[in-house]
Amino acid sequence: MILKDIYGRSISYLRVSLTEKCNLKCGYCYGGPGNGGVLKPQLSDDALFKLIKAFSFMGIDKIRYTGGEPLLRERVADMIKETSKIESFKIIGLTTNGVLLGPRLDSLVGAGLNRLNISLDSLDRKTYAGITGKDCLGSILDAIDLALQYDVFGHIKINIVVMRGINHNEAPRFAEWALDKKIDLRFIEFMPGYKSGWGEELFVGEDEIKKRIGIKLDPLSIGESNSGPAKSFRYGDYPGRISFISAVSRGFCVNCNRLRLTSKGDLVGCLFDSKSVNLGAVVENSDSIEEIASVLKKIFAEQLYRKSPDVKIINGCEPSMRKIGG
Ligand code: SAM
């Protein structure tokens, strides 16, 4: 079964935020009740898992665990193991800041994790500490080196949110660092988010980042690149890749193939629309996955707002990336 939205876009990908808590304090992502705020109760592992199974019934075949920091959720490896038992999920990913990753890699891979995204906004120790509030760049780089030894991940994706005056000068250094490794370096345009401090003066678009990198990048062919919003490039015979996620300067809604589920059970149809539908009651009232899936299908068709493919994301809606998971 292929799930389609009212604009005909196929939906095959579910991003699940496992917690609103994070162990870093990145300014652009800190808004909302993350650290220090009042956390609303999250769905139990069982409830979350019922929903995940129901989504697999609806044709979703790719899942990513995110957060907050997903590795702060206690049983994340068990959840990945359970997920890997669901035949339809071929791709099981994790987006993490890497702080707790190194020692957990073996158990995560053993559980079935096969895609890895790590957020890394600077290669300079002081700048990294300034952005994240934690002086731990060395251990993140060690975790990346360790992760590169696992073939199962293919290219490891490294996400950098580019901000003028903070890390924009690092673009060439980042590119040089990544191209030598089996890394897909993803330059993410800074998006407006709740209490993110976004402003034109901090924004650096794809064109400028490309100019700063200053090398001739060749686009990957359609078969080689992933579906989704990133546009990926190679440079000569180097193993690494360079990608751009340009939500602000280009818009990325045309290729939107995803739904987002928060740790509280809110189903979000569009990152840049504040509407969501809470699924807590749906899982409380039924243990039948088929039944839950049929309720979800109805919600998806009737209530869940998906924005049109040509929408501009600067529209006054400022999502809390921490709650939704980016
Ligand atoms: N803690 C995990 C991590 O650091 O990767 C997962 C959660 S984080 C919200 C997921 C992704 O969202 C990160 O790559 C982060 O850089 C990105 N992100 C958060 N706020 C953003 C913003 N305002 N603009 C662009 N990307 C953002």
PDB file of C-alpha atoms and ligand atoms in Angstrom, residues 22 28-29 66-70 95-97 119 159 161 188-191 193 196 321-322 325-326, ligand 1:
ATOM      1  CA  CYS A  22      18.239  17.144  25.275  1.00  0.00           C
ATOM      2  CA  TYR A  28      18.608  27.616  17.556  1.00  0.00           C
ATOM      3  CA  CYS A  29      16.809  24.573  18.905  1.00  0.00           C
ATOM      4  CA  THR A  66      14.958  11.681  16.833  1.00  0.00           C
ATOM      5  CA  GLY A  67      14.293  14.075  19.708  1.00  0.00           C
ATOM      6  CA  GLY A  68      15.246  16.069  21.845  1.00  0.00           C
ATOM      7  CA  GLU A  69      18.108  13.664  22.141  1.00  0.00           C
ATOM      8  CA  PRO A  70      16.779  10.168  21.344  1.00  0.00           C
ATOM      9  CA  THR A  95      19.386  11.409  14.447  1.00  0.00           C
ATOM     10  CA  THR A  96      21.611  12.188  17.415  1.00  0.00           C
ATOM     11  CA  ASN A  97      23.991  14.826  18.696  1.00  0.00           C
ATOM     12  CA  SER A 119      24.485  16.860  14.191  1.00  0.00           C
ATOM     13  CA  ASN A 159      24.101  17.789   9.737  1.00  0.00           C
ATOM     14  CA  VAL A 161      23.083  24.274  10.487  1.00  0.00           C
ATOM     15  CA  ILE A 188      21.083  22.788   6.443  1.00  0.00           C
ATOM     16  CA  GLU A 189      19.746  26.295   5.978  1.00  0.00           C
ATOM     17  CA  PHE A 190      18.845  27.825   9.316  1.00  0.00           C
ATOM     18  CA  MET A 191      15.043  27.682   9.574  1.00  0.00           C
ATOM     19  CA  GLY A 193      11.838  27.861  14.821  1.00  0.00           C
ATOM     20  CA  SER A 196      15.395  29.869  17.594  1.00  0.00           C
ATOM     21  CA  MET A 321      12.373  21.584  16.682  1.00  0.00           C
ATOM     22  CA  ARG A 322      13.085  20.043  20.049  1.00  0.00           C
ATOM     23  CA  GLY A 325      12.540  16.412  16.193  1.00  0.00           C
ATOM     24  CA  GLY A 326      13.593  18.566  13.212  1.00  0.00           C
TER      25      GLY A 326
HETATM   26  N1  SAM B   1      19.359  15.828  19.336  1.00  0.00           N
HETATM   27  C1  SAM B   1      19.398  15.302  18.012  1.00  0.00           C
HETATM   28  C2  SAM B   1      20.440  16.002  17.184  1.00  0.00           C
HETATM   29  O1  SAM B   1      21.091  16.902  17.699  1.00  0.00           O
HETATM   30  O2  SAM B   1      20.624  15.609  16.040  1.00  0.00           O
HETATM   31  C3  SAM B   1      18.060  15.256  17.293  1.00  0.00           C
HETATM   32  C4  SAM B   1      17.162  16.437  17.368  1.00  0.00           C
HETATM   33  S1  SAM B   1      17.592  17.872  16.452  1.00  0.00           S
HETATM   34  C5  SAM B   1      16.130  18.827  16.718  1.00  0.00           C
HETATM   35  C6  SAM B   1      17.390  17.328  14.780  1.00  0.00           C
HETATM   36  C7  SAM B   1      18.009  18.224  13.724  1.00  0.00           C
HETATM   37  O3  SAM B   1      17.278  19.432  13.648  1.00  0.00           O
HETATM   38  C8  SAM B   1      19.440  18.592  13.989  1.00  0.00           C
HETATM   39  O4  SAM B   1      20.247  18.245  12.906  1.00  0.00           O
HETATM   40  C9  SAM B   1      19.389  20.090  14.149  1.00  0.00           C
HETATM   41  O5  SAM B   1      20.562  20.694  13.710  1.00  0.00           O
HETATM   42  C10 SAM B   1      18.178  20.457  13.306  1.00  0.00           C
HETATM   43  N2  SAM B   1      17.610  21.773  13.639  1.00  0.00           N
HETATM   44  C11 SAM B   1      17.128  22.161  14.843  1.00  0.00           C
HETATM   45  N3  SAM B   1      16.699  23.447  14.791  1.00  0.00           N
HETATM   46  C12 SAM B   1      16.915  23.872  13.520  1.00  0.00           C
HETATM   47  C13 SAM B   1      16.683  25.104  12.830  1.00  0.00           C
HETATM   48  N4  SAM B   1      16.138  26.151  13.439  1.00  0.00           N
HETATM   49  N5  SAM B   1      17.017  25.179  11.523  1.00  0.00           N
HETATM   50  C14 SAM B   1      17.566  24.108  10.886  1.00  0.00           C
HETATM   51  N6  SAM B   1      17.799  22.924  11.486  1.00  0.00           N
HETATM   52  C15 SAM B   1      17.487  22.804  12.776  1.00  0.00           C
END
